[in-house]
Amino acid sequence: MSDINIAETLLEKGIKPSFHRIKILEYLVNRKNHPTADMIFRDISPSIPTLSKTTVYNTLKTLLDYGVIISLNIDEGEQRFDADCTQHAHLKCISCGNIFDLAVDDSISAYIEHQNHIFHEVKINIEGICADCAANINK
């Protein structure tokens, strides 16, 4: 996604597309590592000297509030962020610590609705060992 598309996305959601907001959202869109706010700051602050941690935290809160991104609370006390707002699950590898997206079909939502429950979102977090770590264990 280019800066122009990101700016348009922000405008469509009613968010002023400031330089910092564009760069933070661009970072999230282009990386699938589900970073923390500190990781985002560490990675982009060298190229943006005017960026502060407060700006990163405030921007993430705004993006969350307007539904542009989602947050993950896989580990206690650690909030991570994802620009993919579609229904999907997450696998955290207990060996390397990486977090991976997993596809979730509509059967979970259909089951919940069939039971006459009303849900707002589905969050599935799985802990396990990723394929790369599993391959190294079996060597």
PDB file of C-alpha atoms in Angstrom:
ATOM      1  CA  MET A   1       0.000   0.000   0.000  1.00  0.00           C
ATOM      2  CA  SER A   2       1.442   3.375  -0.976  1.00  0.00           C
ATOM      3  CA  ASP A   3       1.454   6.551   1.130  1.00  0.00           C
ATOM      4  CA  ILE A   4      -1.409   7.857  -1.022  1.00  0.00           C
ATOM      5  CA  ASN A   5      -3.576   4.777  -0.355  1.00  0.00           C
ATOM      6  CA  ILE A   6      -2.763   4.942   3.343  1.00  0.00           C
ATOM      7  CA  ALA A   7      -3.661   8.627   3.445  1.00  0.00           C
ATOM      8  CA  GLU A   8      -6.945   7.846   1.646  1.00  0.00           C
ATOM      9  CA  THR A   9      -7.678   5.038   4.118  1.00  0.00           C
ATOM     10  CA  LEU A  10      -7.126   7.406   7.039  1.00  0.00           C
ATOM     11  CA  LEU A  11      -9.332  10.081   5.468  1.00  0.00           C
ATOM     12  CA  GLU A  12     -12.092   7.526   4.802  1.00  0.00           C
ATOM     13  CA  LYS A  13     -12.032   6.631   8.507  1.00  0.00           C
ATOM     14  CA  GLY A  14     -12.169  10.299   9.525  1.00  0.00           C
ATOM     15  CA  ILE A  15      -8.519  10.553  10.612  1.00  0.00           C
ATOM     16  CA  LYS A  16      -6.277  13.420   9.540  1.00  0.00           C
ATOM     17  CA  PRO A  17      -3.422  11.795   7.572  1.00  0.00           C
ATOM     18  CA  SER A  18      -0.425  13.371   9.290  1.00  0.00           C
ATOM     19  CA  PHE A  19       3.093  12.331   8.282  1.00  0.00           C
ATOM     20  CA  HIS A  20       3.599  10.310  11.471  1.00  0.00           C
ATOM     21  CA  ARG A  21       0.239   8.531  11.177  1.00  0.00           C
ATOM     22  CA  ILE A  22       0.959   7.589   7.566  1.00  0.00           C
ATOM     23  CA  LYS A  23       4.412   6.228   8.426  1.00  0.00           C
ATOM     24  CA  ILE A  24       3.180   4.234  11.436  1.00  0.00           C
ATOM     25  CA  LEU A  25       0.294   2.695   9.488  1.00  0.00           C
ATOM     26  CA  GLU A  26       2.578   2.031   6.522  1.00  0.00           C
ATOM     27  CA  TYR A  27       4.929   0.179   8.877  1.00  0.00           C
ATOM     28  CA  LEU A  28       2.071  -1.983  10.162  1.00  0.00           C
ATOM     29  CA  VAL A  29       0.700  -2.694   6.695  1.00  0.00           C
ATOM     30  CA  ASN A  30       4.093  -3.735   5.335  1.00  0.00           C
ATOM     31  CA  ARG A  31       5.140  -5.958   8.243  1.00  0.00           C
ATOM     32  CA  LYS A  32       3.422  -9.048   9.521  1.00  0.00           C
ATOM     33  CA  ASN A  33       5.468  -9.336  12.742  1.00  0.00           C
ATOM     34  CA  HIS A  34       2.699  -7.946  14.960  1.00  0.00           C
ATOM     35  CA  PRO A  35       4.976  -5.370  16.619  1.00  0.00           C
ATOM     36  CA  THR A  36       4.654  -3.665  19.981  1.00  0.00           C
ATOM     37  CA  ALA A  37       4.611   0.142  20.191  1.00  0.00           C
ATOM     38  CA  ASP A  38       8.239   0.056  21.335  1.00  0.00           C
ATOM     39  CA  MET A  39       9.231  -2.074  18.338  1.00  0.00           C
ATOM     40  CA  ILE A  40       7.531   0.386  15.988  1.00  0.00           C
ATOM     41  CA  PHE A  41       9.312   3.321  17.626  1.00  0.00           C
ATOM     42  CA  ARG A  42      12.686   1.547  17.555  1.00  0.00           C
ATOM     43  CA  ASP A  43      12.346   0.608  13.881  1.00  0.00           C
ATOM     44  CA  ILE A  44      11.105   3.881  12.395  1.00  0.00           C
ATOM     45  CA  SER A  45      12.543   6.567  14.684  1.00  0.00           C
ATOM     46  CA  PRO A  46      16.010   6.499  13.035  1.00  0.00           C
ATOM     47  CA  SER A  47      14.440   7.696   9.784  1.00  0.00           C
ATOM     48  CA  ILE A  48      12.048  10.138  11.502  1.00  0.00           C
ATOM     49  CA  PRO A  49      13.972  12.184  14.086  1.00  0.00           C
ATOM     50  CA  THR A  50      10.857  14.111  15.153  1.00  0.00           C
ATOM     51  CA  LEU A  51       9.038  10.924  16.192  1.00  0.00           C
ATOM     52  CA  SER A  52       8.450  10.392  19.901  1.00  0.00           C
ATOM     53  CA  LYS A  53       7.169   7.365  21.804  1.00  0.00           C
ATOM     54  CA  THR A  54       4.181   9.455  22.840  1.00  0.00           C
ATOM     55  CA  THR A  55       3.330  10.050  19.167  1.00  0.00           C
ATOM     56  CA  VAL A  56       3.551   6.313  18.460  1.00  0.00           C
ATOM     57  CA  TYR A  57       1.287   5.438  21.414  1.00  0.00           C
ATOM     58  CA  ASN A  58      -1.221   8.192  20.580  1.00  0.00           C
ATOM     59  CA  THR A  59      -1.295   7.216  16.902  1.00  0.00           C
ATOM     60  CA  LEU A  60      -1.846   3.549  17.726  1.00  0.00           C
ATOM     61  CA  LYS A  61      -4.699   4.486  20.074  1.00  0.00           C
ATOM     62  CA  THR A  62      -6.309   6.602  17.344  1.00  0.00           C
ATOM     63  CA  LEU A  63      -5.928   3.838  14.753  1.00  0.00           C
ATOM     64  CA  LEU A  64      -7.470   1.348  17.204  1.00  0.00           C
ATOM     65  CA  ASP A  65     -10.329   3.674  18.138  1.00  0.00           C
ATOM     66  CA  TYR A  66     -11.241   4.171  14.473  1.00  0.00           C
ATOM     67  CA  GLY A  67     -10.956   0.466  13.589  1.00  0.00           C
ATOM     68  CA  VAL A  68      -7.998   0.848  11.250  1.00  0.00           C
ATOM     69  CA  ILE A  69      -5.892  -1.692  13.177  1.00  0.00           C
ATOM     70  CA  ILE A  70      -6.465  -4.351  15.827  1.00  0.00           C
ATOM     71  CA  SER A  71      -4.533  -5.132  18.970  1.00  0.00           C
ATOM     72  CA  LEU A  72      -3.369  -8.507  20.207  1.00  0.00           C
ATOM     73  CA  ASN A  73      -2.852  -9.397  23.818  1.00  0.00           C
ATOM     74  CA  ILE A  74      -1.162 -12.756  23.391  1.00  0.00           C
ATOM     75  CA  ASP A  75       1.268 -12.306  26.276  1.00  0.00           C
ATOM     76  CA  GLU A  76       0.273 -10.724  29.564  1.00  0.00           C
ATOM     77  CA  GLY A  77       1.422  -7.139  29.672  1.00  0.00           C
ATOM     78  CA  GLU A  78       2.399  -7.023  25.994  1.00  0.00           C
ATOM     79  CA  GLN A  79       0.125  -5.351  23.470  1.00  0.00           C
ATOM     80  CA  ARG A  80       0.886  -5.960  19.801  1.00  0.00           C
ATOM     81  CA  PHE A  81      -0.688  -4.433  16.706  1.00  0.00           C
ATOM     82  CA  ASP A  82      -1.931  -5.746  13.373  1.00  0.00           C
ATOM     83  CA  ALA A  83      -3.141  -3.839  10.306  1.00  0.00           C
ATOM     84  CA  ASP A  84      -5.058  -6.913   9.109  1.00  0.00           C
ATOM     85  CA  CYS A  85      -8.562  -6.410  10.512  1.00  0.00           C
ATOM     86  CA  THR A  86     -10.042  -9.448   8.805  1.00  0.00           C
ATOM     87  CA  GLN A  87     -11.135 -12.414  10.893  1.00  0.00           C
ATOM     88  CA  HIS A  88      -8.056 -14.545  11.550  1.00  0.00           C
ATOM     89  CA  ALA A  89      -6.255 -16.315  14.371  1.00  0.00           C
ATOM     90  CA  HIS A  90      -2.703 -15.953  15.653  1.00  0.00           C
ATOM     91  CA  LEU A  91      -0.086 -18.537  16.512  1.00  0.00           C
ATOM     92  CA  LYS A  92       2.709 -17.532  18.884  1.00  0.00           C
ATOM     93  CA  CYS A  93       5.716 -19.804  18.628  1.00  0.00           C
ATOM     94  CA  ILE A  94       6.931 -20.722  22.101  1.00  0.00           C
ATOM     95  CA  SER A  95      10.366 -21.407  20.666  1.00  0.00           C
ATOM     96  CA  CYS A  96      11.244 -18.314  18.583  1.00  0.00           C
ATOM     97  CA  GLY A  97       8.549 -15.907  19.886  1.00  0.00           C
ATOM     98  CA  ASN A  98       7.284 -14.949  16.419  1.00  0.00           C
ATOM     99  CA  ILE A  99       3.560 -14.488  15.814  1.00  0.00           C
ATOM    100  CA  PHE A 100       1.933 -15.851  12.673  1.00  0.00           C
ATOM    101  CA  ASP A 101      -1.476 -15.213  11.085  1.00  0.00           C
ATOM    102  CA  LEU A 102      -3.740 -18.238  10.640  1.00  0.00           C
ATOM    103  CA  ALA A 103      -6.818 -18.353   8.447  1.00  0.00           C
ATOM    104  CA  VAL A 104     -10.128 -18.972  10.199  1.00  0.00           C
ATOM    105  CA  ASP A 105     -13.165 -20.013   8.222  1.00  0.00           C
ATOM    106  CA  ASP A 106     -16.697 -18.845   8.866  1.00  0.00           C
ATOM    107  CA  SER A 107     -17.696 -22.039  10.686  1.00  0.00           C
ATOM    108  CA  ILE A 108     -16.747 -20.541  14.066  1.00  0.00           C
ATOM    109  CA  SER A 109     -18.942 -17.486  13.508  1.00  0.00           C
ATOM    110  CA  ALA A 110     -21.762 -19.668  12.166  1.00  0.00           C
ATOM    111  CA  TYR A 111     -21.569 -21.935  15.223  1.00  0.00           C
ATOM    112  CA  ILE A 112     -21.718 -18.981  17.615  1.00  0.00           C
ATOM    113  CA  GLU A 113     -24.709 -17.524  15.778  1.00  0.00           C
ATOM    114  CA  HIS A 114     -26.388 -20.957  15.659  1.00  0.00           C
ATOM    115  CA  GLN A 115     -26.190 -21.064  19.464  1.00  0.00           C
ATOM    116  CA  ASN A 116     -28.054 -17.705  19.490  1.00  0.00           C
ATOM    117  CA  HIS A 117     -25.070 -15.896  20.953  1.00  0.00           C
ATOM    118  CA  ILE A 118     -24.242 -12.432  19.711  1.00  0.00           C
ATOM    119  CA  PHE A 119     -20.572 -11.766  19.102  1.00  0.00           C
ATOM    120  CA  HIS A 120     -18.669  -8.684  18.074  1.00  0.00           C
ATOM    121  CA  GLU A 121     -15.391 -10.248  17.048  1.00  0.00           C
ATOM    122  CA  VAL A 122     -13.538 -13.521  17.175  1.00  0.00           C
ATOM    123  CA  LYS A 123     -10.069 -13.584  18.740  1.00  0.00           C
ATOM    124  CA  ILE A 124      -8.181 -16.837  18.712  1.00  0.00           C
ATOM    125  CA  ASN A 125      -4.648 -16.989  20.047  1.00  0.00           C
ATOM    126  CA  ILE A 126      -2.754 -20.250  19.873  1.00  0.00           C
ATOM    127  CA  GLU A 127       0.595 -21.095  21.433  1.00  0.00           C
ATOM    128  CA  GLY A 128       2.690 -23.755  19.758  1.00  0.00           C
ATOM    129  CA  ILE A 129       5.797 -24.304  17.700  1.00  0.00           C
ATOM    130  CA  CYS A 130       6.056 -22.789  14.227  1.00  0.00           C
ATOM    131  CA  ALA A 131       7.012 -24.873  11.193  1.00  0.00           C
ATOM    132  CA  ASP A 132      10.595 -23.528  11.079  1.00  0.00           C
ATOM    133  CA  CYS A 133      11.258 -24.309  14.744  1.00  0.00           C
ATOM    134  CA  ALA A 134       9.576 -27.710  14.431  1.00  0.00           C
ATOM    135  CA  ALA A 135      11.814 -28.549  11.473  1.00  0.00           C
ATOM    136  CA  ASN A 136      14.902 -27.645  13.519  1.00  0.00           C
ATOM    137  CA  ILE A 137      13.753 -29.813  16.417  1.00  0.00           C
ATOM    138  CA  ASN A 138      13.407 -32.835  14.151  1.00  0.00           C
ATOM    139  CA  LYS A 139      16.942 -32.495  12.757  1.00  0.00           C
TER     140      LYS A 139
END
